[in-house]
Amino acid sequence: TKRSLCYLNYPYQNNHFISSDDLVDLEYDLLFIRRKSTDYGIDPWHGSYYKMQWEGDSIVGEVHEADLDILAAPPEDGSLRPIKESDLTPAELDRFWLPKLVIKPVSP
């Protein structure tokens, strides 16, 4: 079965700022929804969330499954980060087309 990976633009405020100990804004910029080619529409239940971490001077993200329907309405508490650790499920990496993302620095 062919599958598609559809980019989900985070619909709320994102500061687009990362630091040595906080990569969550980047994680929110890399949200996707998986779907089969035979599916009608997209279902945020099948979300992909890349949990990012530093590995040396690179940033590596490993895919987690997430119900991104949580983003259908603005967070009631005004939080800029409504997706919690408890909303993420480690994925079976061999089932994913893009199990990891790697961001490497460009040398001058």
Backbone as a printed PyTorch tensor [residue, N CA C, xyz], in Angstrom:
tensor([[[  0.8340,  -1.1740,   0.0000],
         [  0.0000,   0.0000,   0.0000],
         [  0.8810,   1.2390,   0.0000]],

        [[  0.6170,   2.1330,  -0.9340],
         [  1.3530,   3.3900,  -0.9640],
         [  0.8440,   4.3000,   0.1340]],

        [[  1.7590,   5.0610,   0.7030],
         [  1.4150,   5.9960,   1.7770],
         [  1.9530,   7.3770,   1.4450]],

        [[  1.3010,   8.3690,   2.0120],
         [  1.7380,   9.7500,   1.8600],
         [  2.0560,  10.3150,   3.2360]],

        [[  2.9380,  11.2560,   3.2400],
         [  3.2730,  11.9780,   4.4570],
         [  2.9300,  13.4370,   4.1770]],

        [[  1.9180,  13.9550,   4.8640],
         [  1.4270,  15.3050,   4.6210],
         [  1.8990,  16.2310,   5.7340]],

        [[  2.5170,  17.3270,   5.3500],
         [  2.9950,  18.3110,   6.3120],
         [  1.8120,  18.9850,   6.9950]],

        [[  1.8860,  19.1330,   8.3000],
         [  0.8510,  19.8360,   9.0620],
         [  1.4760,  21.0980,   9.6460]],

        [[  1.1020,  22.2230,   9.0980],
         [  1.6030,  23.4980,   9.6000],
         [  0.9970,  23.7530,  10.9810]],

        [[  1.8380,  23.9280,  11.9860],
         [  1.3350,  24.1930,  13.3320],
         [  0.4990,  25.4680,  13.2960]],

        [[ -0.7860,  25.3970,  13.6730],
         [ -1.7040,  26.5170,  13.4400],
         [ -1.6820,  27.6380,  14.4780]],

        [[ -0.8520,  27.5270,  15.4920],
         [ -0.8510,  28.5340,  16.5510],
         [  0.5330,  29.1650,  16.6500]],

        [[  0.7090,  30.0520,  17.5940],
         [  1.9800,  30.7650,  17.7290],
         [  3.1300,  29.8010,  18.0220]],

        [[  4.2170,  30.0240,  17.3260],
         [  5.4470,  29.2700,  17.5460],
         [  6.5760,  30.2950,  17.4700]],

        [[  7.4090,  30.3380,  18.4810],
         [  8.4880,  31.3230,  18.5200],
         [  9.6400,  30.9950,  17.5710]],

        [[  9.6910,  29.7560,  17.0550],
         [ 10.7500,  29.3320,  16.1320],
         [ 12.1290,  29.5800,  16.7310]],

        [[ 12.2760,  29.1940,  17.9970],
         [ 13.5320,  29.3970,  18.7060],
         [ 13.9950,  28.0680,  19.2920]],

        [[ 15.2400,  27.7150,  19.0630],
         [ 15.8010,  26.5150,  19.6880],
         [ 17.0240,  26.9190,  20.4970]],

        [[ 17.3460,  26.0680,  21.4610],
         [ 18.5390,  26.2920,  22.2740],
         [ 19.1660,  24.9410,  22.5700]],

        [[ 20.2270,  24.9520,  23.3260],
         [ 20.9280,  23.7030,  23.6350],
         [ 20.0650,  22.7380,  24.4460]],

        [[ 19.0580,  23.2650,  25.1490],
         [ 18.2250,  22.3870,  25.9760],
         [ 16.7320,  22.4580,  25.6270]],

        [[ 16.3900,  23.0540,  24.4880],
         [ 14.9780,  23.1740,  24.1210],
         [ 14.8220,  23.1680,  22.5980]],

        [[ 14.3050,  22.0550,  22.0770],
         [ 14.1000,  21.9070,  20.6370],
         [ 12.6180,  21.7730,  20.2830]],

        [[ 11.7370,  22.0770,  21.2310],
         [ 10.3060,  21.8540,  21.0300],
         [  9.7460,  22.7010,  19.8860]],

        [[ 10.1650,  23.9410,  19.7380],
         [  9.6600,  24.7590,  18.6330],
         [  9.9860,  24.1110,  17.2870]],

        [[ 11.1560,  23.5310,  17.1650],
         [ 11.5300,  22.8130,  15.9470],
         [ 10.6400,  21.5870,  15.7690]],

        [[ 10.3650,  20.8550,  16.8520],
         [  9.4860,  19.6930,  16.7710],
         [  8.1100,  20.0930,  16.2320]],

        [[  7.6120,  21.2500,  16.6600],
         [  6.3050,  21.7290,  16.2040],
         [  6.3470,  22.1800,  14.7430]],

        [[  7.5270,  22.4890,  14.2270],
         [  7.6610,  22.8350,  12.8090],
         [  7.7880,  21.5980,  11.9250]],

        [[  7.8540,  20.4280,  12.5290],
         [  8.0400,  19.1830,  11.7740],
         [  6.9110,  18.1830,  12.0650]],

        [[  5.6760,  18.6460,  12.0340],
         [  4.5150,  17.7880,  12.2570],
         [  4.0040,  17.2640,  10.9150]],

        [[  3.6360,  15.9870,  10.8930],
         [  3.1350,  15.3670,   9.6660],
         [  1.9450,  14.4670,   9.9960]],

        [[  1.1530,  14.2060,   8.9650],
         [  0.0580,  13.2450,   9.0770],
         [  0.2920,  12.1790,   8.0240]],

        [[  0.2070,  10.9280,   8.4380],
         [  0.3800,   9.7960,   7.5300],
         [ -0.9850,   9.3910,   6.9720]],

        [[ -0.9880,   8.9820,   5.7090],
         [ -2.2270,   8.4950,   5.1280],
         [ -1.9150,   7.5020,   4.0180]],

        [[ -2.8270,   6.5550,   3.8250],
         [ -2.7330,   5.6220,   2.7090],
         [ -3.2250,   6.3400,   1.4560]],

        [[ -2.7320,   5.9010,   0.3050],
         [ -3.1530,   6.5330,  -0.9470],
         [ -4.6460,   6.3310,  -1.1950]],

        [[ -5.2390,   5.3400,  -0.5670],
         [ -6.6720,   5.0690,  -0.7490],
         [ -7.5420,   5.8010,   0.2640]],

        [[ -6.9350,   6.4730,   1.2450],
         [ -7.7130,   7.2000,   2.2550],
         [ -8.3600,   8.4250,   1.6470]],

        [[ -9.5320,   8.7610,   2.1630],
         [-10.2070,   9.9850,   1.7590],
         [ -9.9050,  11.0480,   2.8040]],

        [[ -9.3430,  12.1650,   2.3900],
         [ -8.9970,  13.2260,   3.3320],
         [ -7.8000,  12.8450,   4.1860]],

        [[ -7.5730,  13.6580,   5.1940],
         [ -6.4950,  13.3680,   6.1300],
         [ -7.0780,  13.2830,   7.5310]],

        [[ -6.4940,  12.4310,   8.3440],
         [ -6.9820,  12.2040,   9.6940],
         [ -5.8470,  12.5010,  10.6680]],

        [[ -5.9760,  13.5610,  11.4640],
         [ -4.8910,  13.9210,  12.3790],
         [ -4.6060,  12.8570,  13.4370]],

        [[ -5.4780,  11.8560,  13.5410],
         [ -5.2320,  10.7310,  14.4500],
         [ -3.9150,  10.0480,  14.0880]],

        [[ -3.5560,  10.0750,  12.8080],
         [ -2.3500,   9.3980,  12.3210],
         [ -1.1850,  10.3790,  12.2110]],

        [[ -0.9190,  11.0870,  13.2910],
         [  0.1360,  12.0810,  13.2860],
         [  1.5160,  11.4970,  13.5160]],

        [[  2.5010,  12.1900,  12.9650],
         [  3.9130,  11.8630,  13.2010],
         [  4.5730,  13.0750,  13.8440]],

        [[  5.2180,  12.8320,  14.9640],
         [  5.8850,  13.8790,  15.7380],
         [  7.3370,  13.4370,  15.9080]],

        [[  8.2650,  14.2760,  15.4840],
         [  9.6890,  13.9400,  15.6020],
         [ 10.2550,  14.5460,  16.8700]],

        [[ 10.5700,  13.6940,  17.8220],
         [ 11.1750,  14.1140,  19.0810],
         [ 12.6580,  14.3400,  18.8110]],

        [[ 13.0970,  15.5880,  18.9700],
         [ 14.4380,  15.9930,  18.5640],
         [ 15.4060,  16.0260,  19.7510]],

        [[ 16.6640,  15.7260,  19.4460],
         [ 17.7160,  15.8560,  20.4580],
         [ 19.0380,  16.1390,  19.7510]],

        [[ 19.9240,  16.7490,  20.4970],
         [ 21.2560,  17.0190,  19.9750],
         [ 22.0750,  15.7440,  20.0010]],

        [[ 22.8080,  15.4960,  18.9120],
         [ 23.8130,  14.4340,  18.8570],
         [ 25.0510,  15.0820,  18.2690]],

        [[ 25.9470,  15.4850,  19.1650],
         [ 27.1080,  16.2570,  18.7340],
         [ 26.6440,  17.6070,  18.2290]],

        [[ 27.0370,  17.9780,  16.9910],
         [ 26.5950,  19.2500,  16.4420],
         [ 25.3940,  19.0900,  15.4950]],

        [[ 24.8160,  17.8960,  15.4720],
         [ 23.6310,  17.6250,  14.6550],
         [ 22.3960,  17.5050,  15.5420]],

        [[ 21.2450,  17.6960,  14.9380],
         [ 19.9770,  17.4840,  15.6340],
         [ 19.3210,  16.2770,  14.9760]],

        [[ 18.9480,  15.3090,  15.7910],
         [ 18.3450,  14.0750,  15.2900],
         [ 16.9650,  13.9230,  15.9010]],

        [[ 15.9980,  13.6250,  15.0310],
         [ 14.6270,  13.4170,  15.4870],
         [ 14.1790,  12.0160,  15.1770]],

        [[ 13.5580,  11.3830,  16.1550],
         [ 12.9970,  10.0470,  15.9690],
         [ 11.4830,  10.1530,  15.9970]],

        [[ 10.8410,   9.4860,  15.0440],
         [  9.4010,   9.6060,  14.8980],
         [  8.6490,   8.9480,  16.0600]],

        [[  7.6010,   9.6250,  16.4700],
         [  6.6530,   9.1150,  17.4550],
         [  5.2640,   9.2550,  16.8510]],

        [[  4.3790,   8.3690,  17.1990],
         [  3.0020,   8.4810,  16.7540],
         [  2.2610,   9.4020,  17.7200]],

        [[  1.3300,  10.1930,  17.1710],
         [  0.5830,  11.1330,  18.0020],
         [ -0.7680,  11.4180,  17.3570]],

        [[ -1.7700,  11.5710,  18.1880],
         [ -3.0700,  12.0200,  17.7190],
         [ -3.0110,  13.5430,  17.6760]],

        [[ -2.8190,  14.0990,  16.5000],
         [ -2.6700,  15.5430,  16.3640],
         [ -4.0110,  16.2620,  16.3040]],

        [[ -5.0820,  15.5330,  16.5370],
         [ -6.3990,  16.1550,  16.6340],
         [ -6.4450,  17.1270,  17.8170]],

        [[ -5.4970,  16.9780,  18.7280],
         [ -5.3850,  17.8910,  19.8700],
         [ -5.2070,  19.3440,  19.3910]],

        [[ -4.7610,  19.5070,  18.1450],
         [ -4.5170,  20.8500,  17.6030],
         [ -5.7390,  21.4390,  16.9010]],

        [[ -6.8570,  20.7260,  16.9070],
         [ -8.0580,  21.1820,  16.1980],
         [ -8.6290,  22.4660,  16.7980]],

        [[ -8.4110,  22.6760,  18.0770],
         [ -8.8910,  23.8840,  18.7530],
         [ -7.7290,  24.5070,  19.5180]],

        [[ -7.7090,  25.8200,  19.6390],
         [ -6.6200,  26.4700,  20.3820],
         [ -6.5560,  25.9360,  21.8190]],

        [[ -5.3550,  25.7970,  22.3670],
         [ -5.2180,  25.3200,  23.7410],
         [ -5.9800,  26.2170,  24.7220]],

        [[ -6.7930,  25.6080,  25.5640],
         [ -7.6000,  26.3760,  26.5140],
         [ -6.7590,  27.1440,  27.5170]],

        [[ -5.6160,  26.5900,  27.8780],
         [ -4.7870,  27.2420,  28.8880],
         [ -3.8400,  28.2880,  28.2860]],

        [[ -3.9510,  28.5020,  26.9740],
         [ -3.0970,  29.4850,  26.3190],
         [ -1.6800,  28.9950,  26.0600]],

        [[ -1.4260,  27.7320,  26.3360],
         [ -0.0980,  27.1610,  26.1530],
         [  0.3090,  27.2010,  24.6880]],

        [[  1.5510,  27.5420,  24.4260],
         [  2.0800,  27.4930,  23.0770],
         [  2.4790,  26.0660,  22.7020]],

        [[  2.4560,  25.1700,  23.6800],
         [  2.9200,  23.8020,  23.4610],
         [  1.9150,  22.7970,  24.0430]],

        [[  0.8130,  22.5820,  23.3270],
         [ -0.2340,  21.7100,  23.8710],
         [  0.0600,  20.2120,  23.7760]],

        [[  1.0180,  19.8080,  22.9460],
         [  1.3350,  18.3850,  22.8180],
         [  2.2540,  18.0100,  23.9700]],

        [[  1.7930,  17.0790,  24.7810],
         [  2.5530,  16.6550,  25.9620],
         [  3.2440,  15.3180,  25.6930]],

        [[  4.2200,  14.9990,  26.5000],
         [  4.9390,  13.7230,  26.3960],
         [  3.9570,  12.5540,  26.4220]],

        [[  2.9140,  12.6690,  27.2230],
         [  1.9260,  11.5820,  27.3370],
         [  1.1050,  11.4090,  26.0610]],

        [[  1.1470,  12.3800,  25.1360],
         [  0.4380,  12.2750,  23.8560],
         [  1.2560,  11.5380,  22.8040]],

        [[  2.5070,  11.2350,  23.1030],
         [  3.4180,  10.6120,  22.1430],
         [  3.6010,   9.1270,  22.4420]],

        [[  3.6360,   8.3380,  21.3770],
         [  3.8860,   6.9050,  21.4920],
         [  5.0870,   6.5750,  20.6150]],

        [[  6.1460,   5.9790,  21.1870],
         [  7.2810,   5.6020,  20.3440],
         [  6.7960,   4.7130,  19.1930]],

        [[  7.2660,   4.9960,  18.0050],
         [  6.8250,   4.2710,  16.8180],
         [  7.7090,   3.0570,  16.5620]],

        [[  7.1410,   2.0790,  15.8560],
         [  7.9300,   0.9610,  15.3500],
         [  8.6440,   1.4930,  14.1140]],

        [[  9.9130,   1.8080,  14.2740],
         [ 10.6480,   2.5490,  13.2540],
         [ 10.6560,   1.8740,  11.8920]],

        [[ 10.6540,   0.5480,  11.8560],
         [ 10.7030,  -0.1530,  10.5710],
         [  9.3990,  -0.0280,   9.7770]],

        [[  8.3530,   0.5300,  10.3710],
         [  7.0780,   0.7260,   9.6880],
         [  6.9670,   2.1150,   9.0500]],

        [[  7.9850,   2.9520,   9.2230],
         [  7.9040,   4.3330,   8.7670],
         [  8.8820,   4.6100,   7.6390]],

        [[  8.4120,   5.4080,   6.6800],
         [  9.2500,   5.8090,   5.5620],
         [ 10.3770,   6.7160,   6.0400]],

        [[ 10.0840,   7.6230,   6.9520],
         [ 11.0830,   8.5350,   7.5040],
         [ 11.1520,   8.3380,   9.0180]],

        [[ 11.8110,   7.2700,   9.4700],
         [ 11.8490,   7.0150,  10.9090],
         [ 12.6940,   8.0200,  11.6840]],

        [[ 13.6580,   8.6370,  11.0060],
         [ 14.5250,   9.6260,  11.6530],
         [ 14.7630,  10.7930,  10.7180]],

        [[ 14.9270,  11.9570,  11.3160],
         [ 15.3430,  13.1540,  10.5940],
         [ 16.6710,  13.6000,  11.1830]],

        [[ 17.5790,  14.0080,  10.3230],
         [ 18.8800,  14.4800,  10.7860],
         [ 19.1250,  15.8600,  10.1800]],

        [[ 19.4500,  16.8080,  11.0530],
         [ 19.7950,  18.1580,  10.6280],
         [ 21.2610,  18.3750,  10.9820]],

        [[ 22.0720,  18.5440,   9.9540],
         [ 23.5130,  18.6990,  10.1510],
         [ 23.9250,  20.1180,   9.7950]],

        [[ 24.9510,  20.6210,  10.4840],
         [ 25.4290,  21.9560,  10.1270],
         [ 26.1110,  21.9330,   8.7730]],

        [[ 26.0230,  23.0460,   8.0870],
         [ 26.6750,  23.1940,   6.7950],
         [ 28.0420,  23.8060,   7.0560]],

        [[ 29.0610,  23.1770,   6.5060],
         [ 30.3930,  23.7360,   6.6990],
         [ 30.6170,  24.8590,   5.7020]],

        [[ 31.3030,  25.9110,   6.1490],
         [ 31.5320,  27.0790,   5.2650],
         [ 32.4230,  26.7670,   4.0920]]])
